[in-house]
């Protein structure tokens, strides 16, 4: 059974959007962009207190 042209066009559009979303995730929100915070840095930040 052959796929209809409209169905094929919709499937191609959805696949392209999925690829674009994955690329955007890795470009802006991926593991390379995460802040690495050590317990020592957090303790230093919390012990500094709020400015008066």
mmCIF file of N, CA, C and O in Angstrom:
data_model
loop_
_atom_site.group_PDB
_atom_site.id
_atom_site.type_symbol
_atom_site.label_atom_id
_atom_site.label_comp_id
_atom_site.label_asym_id
_atom_site.label_seq_id
_atom_site.Cartn_x
_atom_site.Cartn_y
_atom_site.Cartn_z
ATOM 1 N N UNK A 1 0.843 -1.178 0.000
ATOM 2 C CA UNK A 1 0.000 0.000 0.000
ATOM 3 C C UNK A 1 0.885 1.238 0.000
ATOM 4 O O UNK A 1 1.785 1.356 0.819
ATOM 5 N N UNK A 2 0.644 2.142 -0.881
ATOM 6 C CA UNK A 2 1.465 3.336 -1.012
ATOM 7 C C UNK A 2 0.964 4.443 -0.091
ATOM 8 O O UNK A 2 -0.228 4.582 0.138
ATOM 9 N N UNK A 3 1.909 5.212 0.418
ATOM 10 C CA UNK A 3 1.559 6.345 1.263
ATOM 11 C C UNK A 3 1.052 7.488 0.392
ATOM 12 O O UNK A 3 1.604 7.770 -0.658
ATOM 13 N N UNK A 4 0.053 8.142 0.846
ATOM 14 C CA UNK A 4 -0.498 9.263 0.106
ATOM 15 C C UNK A 4 0.462 10.443 0.185
ATOM 16 O O UNK A 4 1.192 10.590 1.164
ATOM 17 N N UNK A 5 0.461 11.315 -0.818
ATOM 18 C CA UNK A 5 1.394 12.444 -0.832
ATOM 19 C C UNK A 5 1.258 13.351 0.382
ATOM 20 O O UNK A 5 2.256 13.812 0.929
ATOM 21 N N UNK A 6 0.037 13.620 0.836
ATOM 22 C CA UNK A 6 -0.144 14.487 1.998
ATOM 23 C C UNK A 6 0.430 13.835 3.254
ATOM 24 O O UNK A 6 1.104 14.481 4.056
ATOM 25 N N UNK A 7 0.187 12.564 3.428
ATOM 26 C CA UNK A 7 0.717 11.852 4.589
ATOM 27 C C UNK A 7 2.236 11.828 4.598
ATOM 28 O O UNK A 7 2.873 11.996 5.639
ATOM 29 N N UNK A 8 2.812 11.629 3.428
ATOM 30 C CA UNK A 8 4.270 11.622 3.319
ATOM 31 C C UNK A 8 4.833 13.009 3.630
ATOM 32 O O UNK A 8 5.831 13.137 4.331
ATOM 33 N N UNK A 9 4.167 14.050 3.137
ATOM 34 C CA UNK A 9 4.626 15.416 3.375
ATOM 35 C C UNK A 9 4.550 15.773 4.863
ATOM 36 O O UNK A 9 5.462 16.389 5.419
ATOM 37 N N UNK A 10 3.491 15.347 5.527
ATOM 38 C CA UNK A 10 3.347 15.593 6.965
ATOM 39 C C UNK A 10 4.414 14.833 7.736
ATOM 40 O O UNK A 10 5.015 15.353 8.683
ATOM 41 N N UNK A 11 4.680 13.600 7.351
ATOM 42 C CA UNK A 11 5.704 12.809 8.033
ATOM 43 C C UNK A 11 7.084 13.437 7.868
ATOM 44 O O UNK A 11 7.870 13.494 8.826
ATOM 45 N N UNK A 12 7.385 13.941 6.688
ATOM 46 C CA UNK A 12 8.675 14.597 6.460
ATOM 47 C C UNK A 12 8.779 15.867 7.294
ATOM 48 O O UNK A 12 9.820 16.141 7.913
ATOM 49 N N UNK A 13 7.707 16.646 7.360
ATOM 50 C CA UNK A 13 7.713 17.877 8.155
ATOM 51 C C UNK A 13 7.910 17.569 9.634
ATOM 52 O O UNK A 13 8.682 18.247 10.327
ATOM 53 N N UNK A 14 7.224 16.545 10.137
ATOM 54 C CA UNK A 14 7.377 16.174 11.547
ATOM 55 C C UNK A 14 8.784 15.663 11.843
ATOM 56 O O UNK A 14 9.360 15.972 12.898
ATOM 57 N N UNK A 15 9.347 14.904 10.945
ATOM 58 C CA UNK A 15 10.712 14.407 11.141
ATOM 59 C C UNK A 15 11.706 15.562 11.149
ATOM 60 O O UNK A 15 12.616 15.594 11.985
ATOM 61 N N UNK A 16 11.533 16.510 10.252
ATOM 62 C CA UNK A 16 12.412 17.677 10.218
ATOM 63 C C UNK A 16 12.299 18.475 11.506
ATOM 64 O O UNK A 16 13.308 18.919 12.071
ATOM 65 N N UNK A 17 11.093 18.664 12.013
ATOM 66 C CA UNK A 17 10.901 19.416 13.265
ATOM 67 C C UNK A 17 11.522 18.683 14.447
ATOM 68 O O UNK A 17 12.110 19.305 15.337
ATOM 69 N N UNK A 18 11.409 17.368 14.456
ATOM 70 C CA UNK A 18 12.015 16.591 15.533
ATOM 71 C C UNK A 18 13.533 16.729 15.510
ATOM 72 O O UNK A 18 14.163 16.938 16.560
ATOM 73 N N UNK A 19 14.122 16.658 14.344
ATOM 74 C CA UNK A 19 15.572 16.824 14.215
ATOM 75 C C UNK A 19 15.984 18.228 14.643
ATOM 76 O O UNK A 19 16.990 18.409 15.339
ATOM 77 N N UNK A 20 15.201 19.242 14.272
ATOM 78 C CA UNK A 20 15.509 20.614 14.654
ATOM 79 C C UNK A 20 15.422 20.796 16.168
ATOM 80 O O UNK A 20 16.279 21.457 16.770
ATOM 81 N N UNK A 21 14.419 20.205 16.806
ATOM 82 C CA UNK A 21 14.292 20.312 18.260
ATOM 83 C C UNK A 21 15.449 19.631 18.985
ATOM 84 O O UNK A 21 15.970 20.145 19.980
ATOM 85 N N UNK A 22 15.869 18.495 18.498
ATOM 86 C CA UNK A 22 17.001 17.791 19.104
ATOM 87 C C UNK A 22 18.280 18.619 18.945
ATOM 88 O O UNK A 22 19.053 18.750 19.891
ATOM 89 N N UNK A 23 18.478 19.203 17.770
ATOM 90 C CA UNK A 23 19.659 20.039 17.541
ATOM 91 C C UNK A 23 19.640 21.260 18.455
ATOM 92 O O UNK A 23 20.680 21.638 19.031
ATOM 93 N N UNK A 24 18.487 21.893 18.615
ATOM 94 C CA UNK A 24 18.394 23.059 19.508
ATOM 95 C C UNK A 24 18.656 22.674 20.959
ATOM 96 O O UNK A 24 19.298 23.424 21.700
ATOM 97 N N UNK A 25 18.170 21.514 21.376
ATOM 98 C CA UNK A 25 18.416 21.066 22.746
ATOM 99 C C UNK A 25 19.915 20.925 23.004
ATOM 100 O O UNK A 25 20.433 21.432 23.999
ATOM 101 N N UNK A 26 20.606 20.246 22.108
ATOM 102 C CA UNK A 26 22.035 20.045 22.317
ATOM 103 C C UNK A 26 22.831 21.331 22.143
ATOM 104 O O UNK A 26 23.879 21.508 22.753
ATOM 105 N N UNK A 27 22.335 22.261 21.330
ATOM 106 C CA UNK A 27 23.041 23.521 21.113
ATOM 107 C C UNK A 27 22.927 24.454 22.318
ATOM 108 O O UNK A 27 23.863 25.192 22.620
ATOM 109 N N UNK A 28 21.780 24.429 23.017
ATOM 110 C CA UNK A 28 21.568 25.405 24.080
ATOM 111 C C UNK A 28 21.348 24.824 25.469
ATOM 112 O O UNK A 28 21.583 25.497 26.470
ATOM 113 N N UNK A 29 20.863 23.600 25.588
ATOM 114 C CA UNK A 29 20.518 23.035 26.889
ATOM 115 C C UNK A 29 21.227 21.731 27.201
ATOM 116 O O UNK A 29 20.930 21.100 28.210
ATOM 117 N N UNK A 30 22.132 21.311 26.363
ATOM 118 C CA UNK A 30 22.790 20.018 26.524
ATOM 119 C C UNK A 30 23.729 19.983 27.722
ATOM 120 O O UNK A 30 23.965 20.982 28.409
ATOM 121 N N UNK A 31 24.277 18.823 27.992
ATOM 122 C CA UNK A 31 25.165 18.642 29.138
ATOM 123 C C UNK A 31 26.397 19.547 29.115
ATOM 124 O O UNK A 31 26.937 19.871 30.167
ATOM 125 N N UNK A 32 26.836 19.981 27.956
ATOM 126 C CA UNK A 32 28.017 20.836 27.880
ATOM 127 C C UNK A 32 27.763 22.218 28.469
ATOM 128 O O UNK A 32 28.706 22.930 28.817
ATOM 129 N N UNK A 33 26.502 22.605 28.623
ATOM 130 C CA UNK A 33 26.163 23.935 29.114
ATOM 131 C C UNK A 33 25.753 23.940 30.582
ATOM 132 O O UNK A 33 25.314 24.970 31.081
ATOM 133 N N UNK A 34 25.892 22.848 31.251
ATOM 134 C CA UNK A 34 25.496 22.778 32.653
ATOM 135 C C UNK A 34 26.617 23.314 33.545
ATOM 136 O O UNK A 34 27.797 23.135 33.287
ATOM 137 N N UNK A 35 26.218 23.960 34.622
ATOM 138 C CA UNK A 35 27.179 24.510 35.578
ATOM 139 C C UNK A 35 27.589 23.396 36.528
ATOM 140 O O UNK A 35 26.753 22.700 37.099
ATOM 141 N N UNK A 36 28.888 23.251 36.705
ATOM 142 C CA UNK A 36 29.399 22.250 37.643
ATOM 143 C C UNK A 36 29.712 22.954 38.957
ATOM 144 O O UNK A 36 30.573 23.823 39.010
ATOM 145 N N UNK A 37 28.990 22.576 39.977
ATOM 146 C CA UNK A 37 29.118 23.207 41.278
ATOM 147 C C UNK A 37 29.562 22.162 42.289
ATOM 148 O O UNK A 37 28.911 21.135 42.464
ATOM 149 N N UNK A 38 30.664 22.435 42.960
ATOM 150 C CA UNK A 38 31.169 21.501 43.962
ATOM 151 C C UNK A 38 30.553 21.833 45.318
ATOM 152 O O UNK A 38 30.105 22.954 45.549
ATOM 153 N N UNK A 39 30.547 20.878 46.222
ATOM 154 C CA UNK A 39 30.038 21.165 47.568
ATOM 155 C C UNK A 39 30.823 22.289 48.252
ATOM 156 O O UNK A 39 30.250 23.076 49.002
ATOM 157 N N UNK A 40 32.119 22.379 47.993
ATOM 158 C CA UNK A 40 32.918 23.443 48.601
ATOM 159 C C UNK A 40 32.480 24.818 48.084
ATOM 160 O O UNK A 40 32.387 25.779 48.862
ATOM 161 N N UNK A 41 32.200 24.923 46.812
ATOM 162 C CA UNK A 41 31.733 26.197 46.260
ATOM 163 C C UNK A 41 30.367 26.573 46.835
ATOM 164 O O UNK A 41 30.118 27.741 47.138
ATOM 165 N N UNK A 42 29.492 25.611 46.999
ATOM 166 C CA UNK A 42 28.172 25.886 47.558
ATOM 167 C C UNK A 42 28.289 26.317 49.012
ATOM 168 O O UNK A 42 27.627 27.261 49.443
ATOM 169 N N UNK A 43 29.148 25.647 49.787
ATOM 170 C CA UNK A 43 29.333 26.023 51.184
ATOM 171 C C UNK A 43 29.895 27.438 51.291
ATOM 172 O O UNK A 43 29.478 28.223 52.152
ATOM 173 N N UNK A 44 30.829 27.786 50.431
ATOM 174 C CA UNK A 44 31.403 29.134 50.440
ATOM 175 C C UNK A 44 30.337 30.183 50.108
ATOM 176 O O UNK A 44 30.269 31.243 50.750
ATOM 177 N N UNK A 45 29.508 29.885 49.142
ATOM 178 C CA UNK A 45 28.455 30.814 48.744
ATOM 179 C C UNK A 45 27.432 30.990 49.865
ATOM 180 O O UNK A 45 27.008 32.108 50.164
ATOM 181 N N UNK A 46 27.028 29.906 50.500
ATOM 182 C CA UNK A 46 26.027 29.978 51.561
ATOM 183 C C UNK A 46 26.582 30.617 52.830
ATOM 184 O O UNK A 46 25.866 31.301 53.550
ATOM 185 N N UNK A 47 27.851 30.426 53.106
ATOM 186 C CA UNK A 47 28.432 30.998 54.325
ATOM 187 C C UNK A 47 28.746 32.474 54.175
ATOM 188 O O UNK A 47 28.940 33.174 55.166
ATOM 189 N N UNK A 48 28.795 32.981 52.970
ATOM 190 C CA UNK A 48 29.074 34.401 52.759
ATOM 191 C C UNK A 48 27.932 35.262 53.271
ATOM 192 O O UNK A 48 28.149 36.403 53.693
ATOM 193 N N UNK A 49 26.714 34.761 53.270
ATOM 194 C CA UNK A 49 25.570 35.504 53.773
ATOM 195 C C UNK A 49 25.085 36.529 52.768
ATOM 196 O O UNK A 49 25.689 36.777 51.740
ATOM 197 N N UNK A 50 23.962 37.140 53.125
ATOM 198 C CA UNK A 50 23.364 38.143 52.248
ATOM 199 C C UNK A 50 24.016 39.502 52.499
ATOM 200 O O UNK A 50 24.330 39.834 53.638
ATOM 201 N N UNK A 51 24.191 40.297 51.450
ATOM 202 C CA UNK A 51 24.744 41.635 51.656
ATOM 203 C C UNK A 51 23.766 42.521 52.417
ATOM 204 O O UNK A 51 22.567 42.400 52.305
ATOM 205 N N UNK A 52 24.317 43.401 53.242
ATOM 206 C CA UNK A 52 23.453 44.277 54.061
ATOM 207 C C UNK A 52 23.285 45.621 53.441
ATOM 208 O O UNK A 52 23.945 46.189 52.760
#
